[in-house]
XYZ file of C-alpha atoms in Angstrom:
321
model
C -20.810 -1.984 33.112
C -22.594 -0.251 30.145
C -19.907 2.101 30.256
C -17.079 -0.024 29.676
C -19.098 -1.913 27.020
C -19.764 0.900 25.080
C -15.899 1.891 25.453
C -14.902 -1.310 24.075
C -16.836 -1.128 21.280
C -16.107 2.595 20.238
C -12.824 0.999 20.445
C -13.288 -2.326 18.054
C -15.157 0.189 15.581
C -12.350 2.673 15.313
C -9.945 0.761 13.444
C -6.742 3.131 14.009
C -7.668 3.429 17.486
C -7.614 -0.695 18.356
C -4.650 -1.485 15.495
C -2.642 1.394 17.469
C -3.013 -0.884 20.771
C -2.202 -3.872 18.986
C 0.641 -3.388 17.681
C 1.992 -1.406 20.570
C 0.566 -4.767 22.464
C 3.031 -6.373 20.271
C 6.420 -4.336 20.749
C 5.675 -4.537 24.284
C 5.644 -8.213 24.355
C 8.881 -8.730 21.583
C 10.453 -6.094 23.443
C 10.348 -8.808 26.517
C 11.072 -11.574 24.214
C 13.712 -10.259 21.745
C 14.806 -7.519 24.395
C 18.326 -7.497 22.486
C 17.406 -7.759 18.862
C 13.917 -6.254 18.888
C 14.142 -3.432 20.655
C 17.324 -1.761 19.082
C 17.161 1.694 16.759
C 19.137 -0.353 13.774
C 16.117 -3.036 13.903
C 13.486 -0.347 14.319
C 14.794 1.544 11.114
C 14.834 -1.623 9.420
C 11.543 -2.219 10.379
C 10.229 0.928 8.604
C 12.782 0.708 5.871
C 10.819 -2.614 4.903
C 7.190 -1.075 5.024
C 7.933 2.204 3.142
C 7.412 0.498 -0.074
C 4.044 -1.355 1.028
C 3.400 1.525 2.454
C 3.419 4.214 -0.413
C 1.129 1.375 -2.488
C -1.288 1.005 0.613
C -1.788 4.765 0.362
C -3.178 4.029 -3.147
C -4.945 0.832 -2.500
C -6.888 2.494 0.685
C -8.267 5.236 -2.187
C -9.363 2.713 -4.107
C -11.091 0.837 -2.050
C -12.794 3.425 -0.076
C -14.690 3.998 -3.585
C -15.283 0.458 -3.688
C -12.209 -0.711 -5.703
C -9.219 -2.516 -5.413
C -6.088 -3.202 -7.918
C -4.616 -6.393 -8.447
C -2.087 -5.075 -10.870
C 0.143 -2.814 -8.267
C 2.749 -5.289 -7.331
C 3.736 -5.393 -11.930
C 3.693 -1.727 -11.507
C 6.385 -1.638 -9.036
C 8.376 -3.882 -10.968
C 7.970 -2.010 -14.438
C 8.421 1.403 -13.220
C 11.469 0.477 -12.007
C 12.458 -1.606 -15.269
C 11.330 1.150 -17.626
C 13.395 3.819 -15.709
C 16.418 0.872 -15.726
C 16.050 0.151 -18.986
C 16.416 3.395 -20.494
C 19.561 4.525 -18.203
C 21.486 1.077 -18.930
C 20.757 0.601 -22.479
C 20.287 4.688 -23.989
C 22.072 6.753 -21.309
C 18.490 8.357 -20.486
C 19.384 11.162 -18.189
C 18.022 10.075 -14.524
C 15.305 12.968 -14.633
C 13.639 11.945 -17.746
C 14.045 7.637 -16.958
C 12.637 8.396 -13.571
C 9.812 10.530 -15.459
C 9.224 7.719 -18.204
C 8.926 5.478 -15.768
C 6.161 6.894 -13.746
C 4.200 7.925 -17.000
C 4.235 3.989 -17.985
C 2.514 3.422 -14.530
C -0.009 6.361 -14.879
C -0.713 4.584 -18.403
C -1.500 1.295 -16.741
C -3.760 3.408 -14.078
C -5.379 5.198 -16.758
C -5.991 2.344 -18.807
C -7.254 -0.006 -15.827
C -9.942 2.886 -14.985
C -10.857 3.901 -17.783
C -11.828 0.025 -19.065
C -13.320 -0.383 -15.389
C -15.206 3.007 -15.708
C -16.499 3.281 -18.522
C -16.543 -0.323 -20.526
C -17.604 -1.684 -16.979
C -15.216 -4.640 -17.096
C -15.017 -6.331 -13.707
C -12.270 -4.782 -11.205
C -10.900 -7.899 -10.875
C -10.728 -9.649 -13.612
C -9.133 -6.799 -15.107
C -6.502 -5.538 -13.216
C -5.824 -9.876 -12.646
C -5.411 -9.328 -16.753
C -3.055 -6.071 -16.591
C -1.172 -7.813 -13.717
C 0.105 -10.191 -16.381
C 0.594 -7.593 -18.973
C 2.496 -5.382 -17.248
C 4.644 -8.413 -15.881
C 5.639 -9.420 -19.155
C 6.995 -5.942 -19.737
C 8.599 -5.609 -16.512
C 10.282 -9.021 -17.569
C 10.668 -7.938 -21.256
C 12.858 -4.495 -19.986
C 14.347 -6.121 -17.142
C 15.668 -9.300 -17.989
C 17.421 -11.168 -15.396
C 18.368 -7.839 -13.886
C 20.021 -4.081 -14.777
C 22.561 -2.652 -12.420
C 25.041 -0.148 -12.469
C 22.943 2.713 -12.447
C 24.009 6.372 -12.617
C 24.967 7.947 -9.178
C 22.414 10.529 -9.299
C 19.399 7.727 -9.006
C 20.956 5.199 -6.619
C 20.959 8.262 -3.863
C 17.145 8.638 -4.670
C 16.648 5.650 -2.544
C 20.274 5.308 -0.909
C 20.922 8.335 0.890
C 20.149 8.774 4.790
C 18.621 11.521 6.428
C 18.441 11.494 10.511
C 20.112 7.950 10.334
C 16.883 7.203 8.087
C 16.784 6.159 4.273
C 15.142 8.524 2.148
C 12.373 5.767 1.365
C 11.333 6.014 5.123
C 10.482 9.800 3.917
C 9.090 9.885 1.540
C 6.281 7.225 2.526
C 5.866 9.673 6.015
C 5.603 12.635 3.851
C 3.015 10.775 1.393
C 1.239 9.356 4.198
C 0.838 12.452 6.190
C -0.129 14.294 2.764
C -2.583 11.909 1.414
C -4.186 11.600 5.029
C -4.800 15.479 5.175
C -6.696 15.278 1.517
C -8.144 12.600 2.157
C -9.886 14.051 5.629
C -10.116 18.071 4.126
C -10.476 17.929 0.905
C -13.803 17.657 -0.969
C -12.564 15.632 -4.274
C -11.327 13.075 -1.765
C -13.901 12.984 0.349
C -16.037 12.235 -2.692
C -15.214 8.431 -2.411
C -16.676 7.640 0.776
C -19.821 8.636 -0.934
C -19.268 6.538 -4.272
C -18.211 3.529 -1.788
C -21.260 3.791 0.446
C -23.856 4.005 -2.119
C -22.784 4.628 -6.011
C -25.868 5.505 -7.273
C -26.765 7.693 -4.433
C -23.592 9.294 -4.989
C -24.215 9.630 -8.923
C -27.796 11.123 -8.273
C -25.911 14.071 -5.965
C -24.069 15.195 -9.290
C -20.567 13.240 -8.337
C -18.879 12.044 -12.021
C -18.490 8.213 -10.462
C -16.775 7.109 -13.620
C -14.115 10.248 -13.868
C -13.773 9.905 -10.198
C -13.079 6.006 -10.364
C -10.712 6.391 -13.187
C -8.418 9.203 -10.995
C -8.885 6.552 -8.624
C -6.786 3.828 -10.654
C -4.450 6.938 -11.788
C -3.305 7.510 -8.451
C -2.913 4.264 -7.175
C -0.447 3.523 -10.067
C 1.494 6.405 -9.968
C 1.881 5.796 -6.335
C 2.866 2.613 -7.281
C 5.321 3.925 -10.162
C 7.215 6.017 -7.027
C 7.425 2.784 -5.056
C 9.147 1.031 -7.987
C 11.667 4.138 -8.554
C 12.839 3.957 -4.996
C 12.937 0.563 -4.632
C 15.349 0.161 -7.726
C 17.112 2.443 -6.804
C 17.512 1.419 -3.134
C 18.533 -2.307 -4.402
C 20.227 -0.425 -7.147
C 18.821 -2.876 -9.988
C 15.834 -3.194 -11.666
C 14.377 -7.024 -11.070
C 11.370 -8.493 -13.158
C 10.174 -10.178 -9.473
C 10.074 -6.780 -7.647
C 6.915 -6.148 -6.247
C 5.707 -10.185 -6.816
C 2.806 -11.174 -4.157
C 3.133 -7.143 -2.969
C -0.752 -7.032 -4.063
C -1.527 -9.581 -1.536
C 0.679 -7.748 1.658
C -0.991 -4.398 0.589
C -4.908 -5.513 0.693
C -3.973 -7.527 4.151
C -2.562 -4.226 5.467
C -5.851 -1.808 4.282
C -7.901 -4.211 4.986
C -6.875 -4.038 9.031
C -6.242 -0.559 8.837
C -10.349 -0.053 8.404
C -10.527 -0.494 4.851
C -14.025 -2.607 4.323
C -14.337 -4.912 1.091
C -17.818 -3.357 0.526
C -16.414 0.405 0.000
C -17.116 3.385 1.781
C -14.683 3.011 5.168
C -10.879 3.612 5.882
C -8.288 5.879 6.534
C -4.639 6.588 5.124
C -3.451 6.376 8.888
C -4.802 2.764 8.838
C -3.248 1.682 5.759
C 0.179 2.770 7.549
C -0.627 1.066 10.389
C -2.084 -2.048 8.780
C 1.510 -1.939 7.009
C 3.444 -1.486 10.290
C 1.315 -4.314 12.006
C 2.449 -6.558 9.200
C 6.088 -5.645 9.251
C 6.445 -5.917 13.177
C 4.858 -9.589 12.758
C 7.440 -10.518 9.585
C 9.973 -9.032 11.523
C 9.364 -11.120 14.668
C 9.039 -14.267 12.391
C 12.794 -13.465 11.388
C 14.154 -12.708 14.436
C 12.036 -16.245 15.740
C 13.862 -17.916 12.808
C 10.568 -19.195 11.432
C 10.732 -20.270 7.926
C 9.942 -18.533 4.970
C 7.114 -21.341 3.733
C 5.815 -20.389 7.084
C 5.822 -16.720 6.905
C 3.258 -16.923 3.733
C 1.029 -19.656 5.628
C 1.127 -16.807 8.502
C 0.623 -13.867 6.105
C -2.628 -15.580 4.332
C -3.996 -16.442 7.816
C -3.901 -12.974 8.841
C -5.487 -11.768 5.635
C -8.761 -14.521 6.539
C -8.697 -12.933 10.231
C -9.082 -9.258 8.728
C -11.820 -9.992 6.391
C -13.297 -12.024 8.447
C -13.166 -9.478 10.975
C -14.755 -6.767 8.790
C -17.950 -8.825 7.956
C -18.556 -9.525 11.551
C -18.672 -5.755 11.863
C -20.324 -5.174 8.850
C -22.800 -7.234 9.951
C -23.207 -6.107 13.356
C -23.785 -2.353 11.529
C -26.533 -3.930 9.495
C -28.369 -5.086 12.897
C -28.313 -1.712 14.172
């Protein structure tokens, strides 16, 4: 008996382990439901198709708030990446190369900008990145318009092309994934965050720079954000002003249940993914239920109360021990 107790909650604790039993829980019991339309390649590579681009941004997010951070401001991002690299190939002829390049240097401005006011002026994570969420919005909207299309050939098969019957976004979120996971687990500049999560000033005692550390922090989320914009607008081939609107939202759910604790210092890459995957799966089975839309944001804000109010019942049970 104290066996299995103990195995159940090794398993409840390790959040990869119990979110990887979930969801394959879940396909298990669509796959009976929805044994035509669920369980078919075409829906499965539609599946991940959907999640690369929450995905890539989780990656970022789950950095940030394993230091004890989060970003408000990715979703804009996504949409003005992809409107600055738009912009300057439909209105200048920008070669694709250097578009693609401006527009991930506007998003490592935002992420610079966002940590270094967070950093070192100490302005609250969230009220700032709430403010640069707006700004960069406005820009998105101001390069975007109502919408650019008609891109050059060379950057619609950045996010067109296939590879092993899968789009290229479906690649490049495994290869970030996979990437990010091994620094994240090897390497010591990554590993520094768990410390400045669990205890900041412990961490800034043991001669870790929290403030240059928390800034890279912000940098990397937005440029991973910036790549998520370039291959979305270039999978939709157009840059929209409402790309990436409410992503912020979808990407904290999915960290959030894939470990990541509001209080800093817990998570792992894998668990974004699968936080993301757990969250597609469930949208996708709303579709193929024919639930409505309205209903599908109800649903998504439900499961976003469940996960944090899962993590504080673990937090506290930690606490008792």
């Amino acid at each position: 008996m104290t066996t299995q107790k103990f195995t159940l909650n090794n398993i409840l604790q390790d959040r990869v382990l119990s979110l990887s039993l979930t969801i394959a829980f879940l396909m298990l019991v669509l796959t009976l439901l929805f044994p035509t339309q669920f369980a078919t390649w075409d829906n499965f590579s539609q599946v991940l198709l959907n999640l690369s681009i929450d995905t890539i941004v989780a990656v970022g997010m789950m950095i940030l708030m394993i230091g004890g951070m989060f970003d408000l401001s990715v979703g804009s991002v996504v949409a003005f990446s992809g409107g600055m690299a738009g912009y300057l190939m439909y209105h200048h002829d920008v070669p694709v190369a250097l578009a693609v390049l401006a527009g991930l240097s506007g998003a490592t401005l935002v992420g610079l900008v966002n940590g270094w006011l967070i950093a070192r002026i100490g302005i609250n994570p969230m009220i700032q990145t709430l403010a640069m969420m707006g700004i960069v919005r406005g820009f998105a909207l101001m390069l975007s318009g109502a919408g650019l299309q008609n891109f050059p050939w060379e950057f619609i098969v950045i996010g067109q092309s296939k590879l092993l019957q899968l789009q290229t976004p479906v690649w490049y979120m495994l290869f970030i994934v996979l990437g990010m996971n091994f620094l994240v687990q090897r390497t010591t500049f990554f590993r520094r965050y768990y410390f400045i999560g669990g205890n900041e000033r412990a961490a800034r005692l043991s001669g870790i720079q929290v403030e240059r550390m928390k800034i890279w922090a912000f940098v990397i989320s937005a440029v991973l954000a910036g790549i998520a914009g370039i291959l979305l607008s270039s999978r939709l081939g157009a840059a929209l002003s409402t790309s990436g609107r409410g992503l912020e939202l979808r990407v904290i759910t999915a960290v959030i249940l894939g470990g990541a604790s509001l209080a800093g210092g817990q998570g792992r890459i894998l668990g974004a993914f699968l936080g993301a995957l757990f969250m597609a799966i469930i949208n996708n089975a709303l579709i193929i239920g024919r639930v409505s839309g309205y209903w599908q944001k109800v649903i998504l804000g439900v499961i976003l109360i469940l996960a944090v109010a899962m993590d504080q019942l673990l937090l506290r049970r930690v606490s008792r021990k």
